[in-house]
Structure formats: structure tokens, C-alpha cells
Short mmCIF file of C-alpha atoms and ligand atoms in Angstrom, two decimals:
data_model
loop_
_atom_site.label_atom_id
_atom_site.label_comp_id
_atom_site.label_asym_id
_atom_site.label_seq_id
_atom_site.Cartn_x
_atom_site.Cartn_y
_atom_site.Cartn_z
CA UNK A 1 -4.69 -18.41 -4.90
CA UNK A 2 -4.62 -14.90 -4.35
CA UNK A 3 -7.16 -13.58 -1.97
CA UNK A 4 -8.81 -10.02 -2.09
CA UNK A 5 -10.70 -8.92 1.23
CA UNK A 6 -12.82 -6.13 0.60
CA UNK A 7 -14.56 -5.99 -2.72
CA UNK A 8 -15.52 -2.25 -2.71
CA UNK A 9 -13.86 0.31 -4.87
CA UNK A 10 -10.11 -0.57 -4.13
CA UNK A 11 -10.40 -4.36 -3.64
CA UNK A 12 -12.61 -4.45 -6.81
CA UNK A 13 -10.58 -2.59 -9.12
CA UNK A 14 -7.50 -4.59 -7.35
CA UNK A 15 -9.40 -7.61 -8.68
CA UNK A 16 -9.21 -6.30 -12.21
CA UNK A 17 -5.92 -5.24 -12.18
CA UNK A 18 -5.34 -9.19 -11.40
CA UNK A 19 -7.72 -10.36 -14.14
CA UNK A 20 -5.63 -8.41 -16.82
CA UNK A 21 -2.09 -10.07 -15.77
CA UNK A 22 -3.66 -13.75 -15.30
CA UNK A 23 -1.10 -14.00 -12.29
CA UNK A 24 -3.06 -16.99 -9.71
CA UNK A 25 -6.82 -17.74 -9.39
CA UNK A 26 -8.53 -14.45 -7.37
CA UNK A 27 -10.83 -14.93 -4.31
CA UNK A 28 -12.99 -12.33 -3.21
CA UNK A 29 -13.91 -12.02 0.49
CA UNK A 30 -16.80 -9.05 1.64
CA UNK A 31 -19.16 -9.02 4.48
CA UNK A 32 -21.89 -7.84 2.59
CA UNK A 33 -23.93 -10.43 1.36
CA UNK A 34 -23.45 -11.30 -2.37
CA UNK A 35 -20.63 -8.36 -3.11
CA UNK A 36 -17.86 -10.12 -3.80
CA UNK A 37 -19.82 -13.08 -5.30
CA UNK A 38 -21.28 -10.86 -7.74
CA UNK A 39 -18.04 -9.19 -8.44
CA UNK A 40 -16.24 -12.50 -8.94
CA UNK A 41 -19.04 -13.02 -11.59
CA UNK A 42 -18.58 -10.07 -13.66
CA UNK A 43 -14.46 -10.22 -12.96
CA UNK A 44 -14.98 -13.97 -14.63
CA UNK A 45 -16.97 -12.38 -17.70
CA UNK A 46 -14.78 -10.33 -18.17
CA UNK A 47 -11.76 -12.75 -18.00
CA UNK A 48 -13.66 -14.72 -21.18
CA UNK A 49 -12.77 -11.05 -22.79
CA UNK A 50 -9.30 -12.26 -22.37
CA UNK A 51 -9.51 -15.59 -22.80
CA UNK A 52 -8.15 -16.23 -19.67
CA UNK A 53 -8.97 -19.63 -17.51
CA UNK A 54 -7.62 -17.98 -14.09
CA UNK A 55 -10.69 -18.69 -11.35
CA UNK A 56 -12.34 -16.19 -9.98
CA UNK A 57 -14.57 -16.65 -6.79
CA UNK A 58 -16.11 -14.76 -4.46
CA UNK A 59 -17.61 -14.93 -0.72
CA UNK A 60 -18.98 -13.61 2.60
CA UNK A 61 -17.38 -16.49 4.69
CA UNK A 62 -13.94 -15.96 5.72
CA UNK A 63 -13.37 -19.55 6.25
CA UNK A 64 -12.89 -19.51 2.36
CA UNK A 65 -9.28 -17.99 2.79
CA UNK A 66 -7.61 -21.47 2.96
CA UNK A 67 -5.35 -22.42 0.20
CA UNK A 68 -4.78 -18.47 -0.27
CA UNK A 69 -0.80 -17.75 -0.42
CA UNK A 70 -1.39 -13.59 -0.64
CA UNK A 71 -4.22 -12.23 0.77
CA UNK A 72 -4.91 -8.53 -0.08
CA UNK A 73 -6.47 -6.04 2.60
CA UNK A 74 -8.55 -2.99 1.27
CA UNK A 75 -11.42 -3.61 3.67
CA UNK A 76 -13.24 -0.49 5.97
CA UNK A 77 -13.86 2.79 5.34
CA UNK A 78 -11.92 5.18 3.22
CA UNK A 79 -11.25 8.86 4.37
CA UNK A 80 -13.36 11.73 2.80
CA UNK A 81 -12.20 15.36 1.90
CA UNK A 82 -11.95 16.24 4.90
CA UNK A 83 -10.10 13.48 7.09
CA UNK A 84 -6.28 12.59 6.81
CA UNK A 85 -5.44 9.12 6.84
CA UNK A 86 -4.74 8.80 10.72
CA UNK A 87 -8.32 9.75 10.96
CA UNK A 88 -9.88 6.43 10.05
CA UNK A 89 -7.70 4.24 12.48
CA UNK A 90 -10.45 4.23 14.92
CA UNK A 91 -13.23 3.30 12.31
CA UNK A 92 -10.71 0.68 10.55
CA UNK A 93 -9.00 -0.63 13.81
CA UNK A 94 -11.87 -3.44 14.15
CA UNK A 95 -12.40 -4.87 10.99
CA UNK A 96 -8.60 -5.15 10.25
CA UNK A 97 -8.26 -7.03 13.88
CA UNK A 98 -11.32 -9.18 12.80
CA UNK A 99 -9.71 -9.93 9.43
CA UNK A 100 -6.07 -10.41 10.68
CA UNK A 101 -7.79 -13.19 13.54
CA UNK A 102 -9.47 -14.73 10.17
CA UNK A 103 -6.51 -14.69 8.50
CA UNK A 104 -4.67 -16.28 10.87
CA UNK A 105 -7.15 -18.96 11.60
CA UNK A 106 -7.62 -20.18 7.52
CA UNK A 107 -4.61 -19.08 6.04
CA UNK A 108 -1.36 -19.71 8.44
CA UNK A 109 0.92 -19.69 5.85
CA UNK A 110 -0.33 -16.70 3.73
CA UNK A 111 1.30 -13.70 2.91
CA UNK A 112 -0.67 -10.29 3.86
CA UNK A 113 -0.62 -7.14 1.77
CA UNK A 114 -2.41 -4.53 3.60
CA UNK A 115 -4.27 -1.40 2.09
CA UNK A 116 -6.38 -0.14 4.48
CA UNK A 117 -5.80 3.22 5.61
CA UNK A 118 -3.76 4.39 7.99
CA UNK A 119 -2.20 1.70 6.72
CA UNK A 120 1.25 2.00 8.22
CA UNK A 121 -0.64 1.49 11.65
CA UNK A 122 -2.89 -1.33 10.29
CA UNK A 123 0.33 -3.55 8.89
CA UNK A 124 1.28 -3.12 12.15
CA UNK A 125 -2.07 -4.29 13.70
CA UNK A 126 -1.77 -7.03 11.37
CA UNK A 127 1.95 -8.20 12.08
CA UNK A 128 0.34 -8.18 16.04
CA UNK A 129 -2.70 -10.14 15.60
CA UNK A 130 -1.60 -12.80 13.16
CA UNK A 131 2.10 -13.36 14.92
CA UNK A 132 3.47 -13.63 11.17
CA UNK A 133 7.15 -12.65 10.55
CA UNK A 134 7.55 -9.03 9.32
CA UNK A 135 8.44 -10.59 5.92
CA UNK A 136 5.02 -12.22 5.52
CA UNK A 137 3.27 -8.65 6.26
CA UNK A 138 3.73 -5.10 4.65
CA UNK A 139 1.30 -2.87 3.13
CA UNK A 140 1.06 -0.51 -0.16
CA UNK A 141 1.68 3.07 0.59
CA UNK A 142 5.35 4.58 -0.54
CA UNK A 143 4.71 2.84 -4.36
CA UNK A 144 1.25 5.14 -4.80
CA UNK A 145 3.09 8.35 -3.17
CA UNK A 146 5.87 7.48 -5.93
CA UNK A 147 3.51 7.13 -8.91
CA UNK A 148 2.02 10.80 -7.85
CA UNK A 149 5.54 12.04 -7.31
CA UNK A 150 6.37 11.12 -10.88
CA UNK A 151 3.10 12.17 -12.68
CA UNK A 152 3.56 15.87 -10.61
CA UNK A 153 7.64 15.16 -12.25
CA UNK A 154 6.78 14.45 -15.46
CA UNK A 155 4.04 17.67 -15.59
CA UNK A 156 6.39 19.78 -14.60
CA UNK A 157 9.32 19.13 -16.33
CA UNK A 158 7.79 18.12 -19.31
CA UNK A 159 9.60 14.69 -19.36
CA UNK A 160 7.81 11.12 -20.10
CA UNK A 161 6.79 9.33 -16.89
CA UNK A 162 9.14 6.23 -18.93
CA UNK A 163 11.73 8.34 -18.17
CA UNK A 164 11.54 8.86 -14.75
CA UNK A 165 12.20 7.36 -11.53
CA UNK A 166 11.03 8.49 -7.86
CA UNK A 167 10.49 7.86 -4.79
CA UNK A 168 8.68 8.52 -1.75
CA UNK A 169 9.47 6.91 1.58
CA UNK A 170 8.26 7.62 5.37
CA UNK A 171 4.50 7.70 6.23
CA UNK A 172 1.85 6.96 3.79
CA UNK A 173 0.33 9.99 5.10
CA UNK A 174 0.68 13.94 5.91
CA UNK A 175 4.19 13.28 6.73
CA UNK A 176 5.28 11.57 3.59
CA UNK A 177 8.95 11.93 2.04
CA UNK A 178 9.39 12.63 -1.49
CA UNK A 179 13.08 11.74 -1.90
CA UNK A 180 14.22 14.01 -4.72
CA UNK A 181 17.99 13.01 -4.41
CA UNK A 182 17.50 9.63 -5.14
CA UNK A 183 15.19 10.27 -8.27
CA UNK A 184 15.94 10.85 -11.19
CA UNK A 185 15.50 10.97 -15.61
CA UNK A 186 17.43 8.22 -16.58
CA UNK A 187 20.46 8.44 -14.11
CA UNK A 188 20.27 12.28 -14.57
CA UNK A 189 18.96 13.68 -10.54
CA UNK A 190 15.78 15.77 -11.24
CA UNK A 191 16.74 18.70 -8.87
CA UNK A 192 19.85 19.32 -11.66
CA UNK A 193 16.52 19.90 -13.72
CA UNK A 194 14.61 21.83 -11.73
CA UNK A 195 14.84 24.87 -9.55
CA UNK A 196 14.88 24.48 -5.47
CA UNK A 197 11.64 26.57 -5.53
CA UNK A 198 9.91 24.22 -8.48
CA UNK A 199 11.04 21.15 -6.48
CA UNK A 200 9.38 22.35 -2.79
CA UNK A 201 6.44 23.00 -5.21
CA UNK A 202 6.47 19.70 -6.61
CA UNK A 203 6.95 17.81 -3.26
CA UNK A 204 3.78 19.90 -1.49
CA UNK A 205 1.82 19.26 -4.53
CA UNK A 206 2.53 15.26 -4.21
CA UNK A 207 1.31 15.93 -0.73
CA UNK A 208 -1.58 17.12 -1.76
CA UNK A 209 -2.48 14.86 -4.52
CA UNK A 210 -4.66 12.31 -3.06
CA UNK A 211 -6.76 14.90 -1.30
CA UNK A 212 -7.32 16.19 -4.26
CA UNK A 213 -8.68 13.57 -6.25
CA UNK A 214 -10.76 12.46 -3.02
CA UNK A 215 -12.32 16.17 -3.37
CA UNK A 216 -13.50 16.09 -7.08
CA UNK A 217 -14.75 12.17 -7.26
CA UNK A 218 -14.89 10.69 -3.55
CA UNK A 219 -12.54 8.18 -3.21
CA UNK A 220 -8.32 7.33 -4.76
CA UNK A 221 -9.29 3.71 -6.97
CA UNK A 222 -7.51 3.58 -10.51
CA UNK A 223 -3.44 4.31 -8.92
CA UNK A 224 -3.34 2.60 -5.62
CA UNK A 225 -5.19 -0.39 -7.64
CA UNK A 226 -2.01 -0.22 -10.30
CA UNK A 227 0.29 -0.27 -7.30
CA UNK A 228 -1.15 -2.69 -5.52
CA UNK A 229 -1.17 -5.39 -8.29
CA UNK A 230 2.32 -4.00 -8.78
CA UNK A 231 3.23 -4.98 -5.70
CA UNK A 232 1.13 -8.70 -6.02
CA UNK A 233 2.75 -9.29 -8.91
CA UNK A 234 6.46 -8.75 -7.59
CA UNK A 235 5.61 -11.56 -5.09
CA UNK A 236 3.88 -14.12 -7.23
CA UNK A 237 6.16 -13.44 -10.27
CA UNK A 238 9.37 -13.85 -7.62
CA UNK A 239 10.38 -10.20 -9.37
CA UNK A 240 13.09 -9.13 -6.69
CA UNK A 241 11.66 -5.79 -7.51
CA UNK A 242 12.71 -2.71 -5.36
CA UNK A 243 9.07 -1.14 -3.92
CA UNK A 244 8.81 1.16 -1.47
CA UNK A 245 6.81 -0.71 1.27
CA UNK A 246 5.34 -0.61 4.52
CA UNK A 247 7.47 -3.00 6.39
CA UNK A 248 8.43 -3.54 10.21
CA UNK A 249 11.79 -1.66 10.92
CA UNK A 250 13.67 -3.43 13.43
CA UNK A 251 16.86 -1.10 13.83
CA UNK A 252 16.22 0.25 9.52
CA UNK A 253 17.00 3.76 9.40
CA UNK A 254 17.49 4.38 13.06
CA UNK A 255 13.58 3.15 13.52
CA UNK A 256 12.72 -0.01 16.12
CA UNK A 257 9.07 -1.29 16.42
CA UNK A 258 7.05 0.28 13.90
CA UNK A 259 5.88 0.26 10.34
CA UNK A 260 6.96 2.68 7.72
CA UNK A 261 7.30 3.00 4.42
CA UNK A 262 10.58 1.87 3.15
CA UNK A 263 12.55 0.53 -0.45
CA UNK A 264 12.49 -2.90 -0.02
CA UNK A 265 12.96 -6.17 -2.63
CA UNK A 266 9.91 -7.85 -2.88
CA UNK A 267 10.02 -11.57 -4.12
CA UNK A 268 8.16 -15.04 -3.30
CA UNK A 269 9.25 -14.68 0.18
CA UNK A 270 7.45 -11.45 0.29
CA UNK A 271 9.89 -8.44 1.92
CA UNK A 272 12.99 -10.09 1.48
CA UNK A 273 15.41 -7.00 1.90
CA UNK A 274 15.19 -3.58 2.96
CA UNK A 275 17.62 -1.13 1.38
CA UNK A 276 19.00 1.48 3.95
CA UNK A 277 19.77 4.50 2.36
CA UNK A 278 21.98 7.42 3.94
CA UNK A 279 19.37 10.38 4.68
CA UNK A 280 20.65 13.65 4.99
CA UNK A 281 19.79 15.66 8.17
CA UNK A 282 16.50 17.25 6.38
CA UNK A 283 15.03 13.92 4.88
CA UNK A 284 16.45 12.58 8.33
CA UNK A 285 13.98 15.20 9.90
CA UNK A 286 11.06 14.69 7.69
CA UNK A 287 11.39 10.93 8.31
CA UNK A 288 11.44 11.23 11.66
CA UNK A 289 8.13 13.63 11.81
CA UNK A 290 6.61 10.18 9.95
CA UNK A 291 8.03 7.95 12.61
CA UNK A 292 6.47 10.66 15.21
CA UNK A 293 3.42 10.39 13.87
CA UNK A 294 3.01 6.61 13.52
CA UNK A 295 4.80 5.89 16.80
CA UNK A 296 1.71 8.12 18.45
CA UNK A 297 -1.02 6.55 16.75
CA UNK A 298 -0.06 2.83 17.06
CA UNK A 299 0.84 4.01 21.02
CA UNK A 300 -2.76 5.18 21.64
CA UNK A 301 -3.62 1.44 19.98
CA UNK A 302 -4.57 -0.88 21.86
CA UNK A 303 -3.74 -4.56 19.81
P1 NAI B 1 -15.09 0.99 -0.14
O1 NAI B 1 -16.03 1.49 0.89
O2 NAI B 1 -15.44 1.19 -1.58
O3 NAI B 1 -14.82 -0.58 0.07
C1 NAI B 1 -14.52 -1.14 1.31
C2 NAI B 1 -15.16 -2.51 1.37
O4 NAI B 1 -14.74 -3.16 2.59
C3 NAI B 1 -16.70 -2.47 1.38
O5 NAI B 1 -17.21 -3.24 0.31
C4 NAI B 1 -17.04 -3.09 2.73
O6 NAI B 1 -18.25 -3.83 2.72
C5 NAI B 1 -15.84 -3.97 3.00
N1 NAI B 1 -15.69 -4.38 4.40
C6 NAI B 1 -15.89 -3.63 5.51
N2 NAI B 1 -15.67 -4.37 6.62
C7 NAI B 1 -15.29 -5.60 6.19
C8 NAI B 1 -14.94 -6.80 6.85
N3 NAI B 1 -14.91 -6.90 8.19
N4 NAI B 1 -14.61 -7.87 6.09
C9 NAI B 1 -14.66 -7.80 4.74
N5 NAI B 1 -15.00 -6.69 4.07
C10 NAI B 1 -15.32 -5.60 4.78
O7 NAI B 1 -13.67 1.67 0.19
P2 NAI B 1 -12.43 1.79 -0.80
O8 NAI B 1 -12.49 3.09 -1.49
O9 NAI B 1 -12.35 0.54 -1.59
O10 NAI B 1 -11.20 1.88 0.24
C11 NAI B 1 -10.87 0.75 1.04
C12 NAI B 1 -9.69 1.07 1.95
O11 NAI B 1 -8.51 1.23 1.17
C13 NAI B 1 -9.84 2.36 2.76
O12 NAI B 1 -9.38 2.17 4.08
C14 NAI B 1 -8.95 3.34 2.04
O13 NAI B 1 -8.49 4.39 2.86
C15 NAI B 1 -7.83 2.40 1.63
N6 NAI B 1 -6.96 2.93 0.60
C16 NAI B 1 -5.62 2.81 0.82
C17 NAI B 1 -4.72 3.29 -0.09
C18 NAI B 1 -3.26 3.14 0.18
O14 NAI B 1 -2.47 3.83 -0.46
N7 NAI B 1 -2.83 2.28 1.07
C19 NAI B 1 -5.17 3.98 -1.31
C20 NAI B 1 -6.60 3.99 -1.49
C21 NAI B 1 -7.47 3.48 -0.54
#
């Protein structure tokens, strides 16, 4: 069973996502009364659509976790136009605690994707309260940053998103790193496509690119959803696919003690490799301005 917790906009959509590739029966976990019941209800209606028999429930007790092997986080608030994603840690900070304590207590042997924003620091909060290995926890971040990357890419250089490949490691946040060296159109790197200027362009714009759907309609839903199920899918379907994920570095890239976003094989036993790649002294730079960042904010956290 694969459990959702947090059936707003992001977990919801999440849900779908599932519905449509008929992976493992979904749960749906929400504190407000009747949310993710009623959500489970209109995910199973439209599962008939389909024809699919996967089971979809939903509830407001966490006890209903156990039997749950992956258990999805998109639970608090999400940041509006004018917050970065280090802004919500103090508003998120207590409901991912309270979740990680529940998931702990009904689901010991689960897995843990985390969503929530900043949500570096929260896979890290996570990893803390629960006591899971690092394999067992990671979060969604680097995959979403890639999917912008490539739909700024493929815009720009007028080149089918089938065709390309990129990738964005480092903090899911202000800090981010586009890694333009080691993406490419089919084999061929994109900066022998573009010019120096159009790639600095590109990169700021990727930056940008959740703010800016956040500013026209109020929250990010339809790509980190498609990541996210992505990422569920690499797990439950044993993919060995290579994601960028949030992940616990334990000596990785020069970085002890902290979560950051990183390429990594996902596979039934969750993070099951991180790649190391050979950064050059300005992606080393821009990575470590992530690992700045996220060292500060899980500092001034108190777990
Ligand atoms: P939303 O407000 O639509 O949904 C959040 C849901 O969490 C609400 O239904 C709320 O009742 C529920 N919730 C709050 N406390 C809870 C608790 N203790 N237990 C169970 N449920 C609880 O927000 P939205 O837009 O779905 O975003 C959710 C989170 O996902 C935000 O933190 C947002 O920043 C994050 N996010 C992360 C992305 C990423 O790339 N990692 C991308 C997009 C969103």
C-alpha cells in the first residue's frame, strides 16, 4: 500500500497520478475531517474510468498507516508569491515532526518520500525523528527543478522535451544547480547548442520558474505531482532509475550531515546509490551556496 499524507492540492493530484499507473492500493491520510475520505471516493470513481481494481482509501487517523510500504509527505502549508521555500520551515517544522512520530509508530518498515517544502530540511527532520536509514528517506526536489530545466531547454532551443535530458542538483530552492554540462539532446551537450549568454538565461529563468507559476495561479500542482509519482513508481516498479533526490550525504560530494539534492538510483530498496559526479570549481561553488544554505536552516532547527 502506498500511503499519501496530505490530501490538498499536491497530495491529491499525487493520488491521481497513482490512479492512472495502477501501481499499489493508495491511502489517503489528512487532518481535516472527511478530506481525504472524500478524495479517496472520487479517486475510486474515477479508477472505474479505468477499469482499474487498485483500492483507494482515505482517513483522518494516522493509525491507518500500517501495512503502508511508501508513504508520501505533501502535508503543511505551501509558500505564496512572496516567500522562498526556506520560509515555510517554521510553519511546516511541526506537522512534519508530528507525521514523522506517526510514521514511525504505524509504519516501521515504510519507506518515506517527502514533499513538503523546504523539503531538503524536512527529509532531514524526517531521517531524525523516525531513526530510519538514509535509504528509507529522501524527498522530491532536483526531478521537478529538472522537468523546468528541460521545458525552459526545449523553448529555447526549439528541440522536443523527448529529446532532451537535464539536470538540476543542489538545493530545491534559491540556490538550485542547473547542471548544463551533464545535459544534453541525445548525447549532444546543450551548451554546444546554445550561446554562454542564452544558457545563464536559461538557468535564471529555471530559477525563477516556480515563482512564477505560484504568481499567476497560487500554488506548483500538475509537475511536482508528475515527479513525484515518477519517483513512487521507480521504487514500487524496482526501476533502478537515476533521479535526482534529496538524500542524506554522508561524505557525497564533499557534503557530511545534511540533505541535498543529488542523482541517485532509486529501486525497491528506495536510494540505493548515489552517483558522485566531478563538479567543476563553479558548480562546486554554486553547490556549496546550497549546502550553506541548508546547513543554516537545519542548524537553527531544533529536532
Ligand atoms: P495544500 O494546502 O493544498 O495541502 C496541504 C494539505 O496538508 C492540506 O489538505 C492540509 O489539511 C494537510 N495537512 C496539514 N497538516 C497536516 C497534518 N498534520 N497531517 C496531515 N495533513 C495535514 O498545499 P499543497 O499545495 O498541496 O502543498 C503541500 C506541500 O507541498 C507544501 O509544503 C508545498 O510547499 C510542497 N510542495 C513541494 C514541492 C517540491 O518540489 N518538493 C512542489 C510543490 C509543493
Amino acid at each position: 500500500m502506498i500511503s499519501i499524507i496530505g490530501a490538498g492540492r499536491v497530495g491529491s493530484t499525487i493520488a491521481q497520478q497513482l490512479v492512472l499507473r495502477g501501481l499499489d492500493d493508495l491511502h489517503l491520510i489528512d487532518i481535516v475531517k472527511g478530506l481525504a475520505k472524500g478524495q479517496a471516493l472520487d479517486l475510486s470513481q474515477m479508477a472505474s474510468g479505468s477499469n482499474s481494481d487498485i483500492t483507494i482509501t482515505g482517513s483522518d487517523d494516522y493509525s491507518s498507516l500500517n501495512g503502508s510500504n511508501l508513504i508520501v509527505v505533501p502535508a503543511g502549508f505551501a509558500r505564496t508569491p512572496d516567500m522562498t521555500r526556506l520560509d515555510l520551515l517554521s510553519k511546516n517544522r511541526e506537522i512534519i515532526k508530528y507525521a514523522s512520530e506517526k510514521i514511525k509508530e504505524f509504519a516501521p518498515s515504510a519507506m518515506v518520500l517527502m514533499v513538503t517544502n523546504p523539503v531538503d530540511v524536512m527529509t532531514y527532520l524526517a531521517l531524525k525523528i523516525t531513526r530510519f536509514p538514509r535509504e528509507r528517506v529522501f524527498g522530491m526536489g532536483g526531478l521537478l527543478d529538472s522537468l523546468r530545466f528541460k521545458t525552459v531547454m526545449s523553448a529555447i532551443l526549439g528541440i522536443s522535451r523527448g529529446s532532451l535530458d537535464t539536470l538540476v542538483i543542489g538545493e530545491h530552492g534559491e540556490n538550485m544547480l542547473p547542471l548544463d554540462r551533464f545535459s544534453s539532446s541525445n548525447g549532444i551537450p546543450i551548451r554546444d547548442l546554445i550561446s554562454k549568454k542564452g544558457l545563464e538565461d536559461a538557468v535564471l529563468e529555471t530559477r525563477k520558474s516556480a515563482a512564477q507559476v505560484i504568481s499567476l495561479k497560487g500554488a506548483t500542482i500538475f509537475a511536482p505531482s508528475q515527479a513525484v509519482a515518477t519517483m513512487v513508481e521507480a521504487v514500487v516498479s524496482d526501476k533502478k532509475s537515476l533521479i535526482p533526490t534529496s538524500v542524506l550525504l554522508e561524505g557525497e560530494f564533499g557534503v557530511h550531515g545534511i540533505c541535498m539534492g543529488v542523482p541517485a538510483i532509486l529501486g525497491a530498496g528506495g536510494v540505493e546509490r548515489i552517483i558522485e559526479l566531478e563538479l567543476d570549481a563553479s558548480e562546486r561553488e554554486q553547490f556549496a551556496k546550497g549546502q550553506a544554505s541548508l546547513t543554516k536552516a537545519i542548524g537553527e532547527m531544533t529536532v
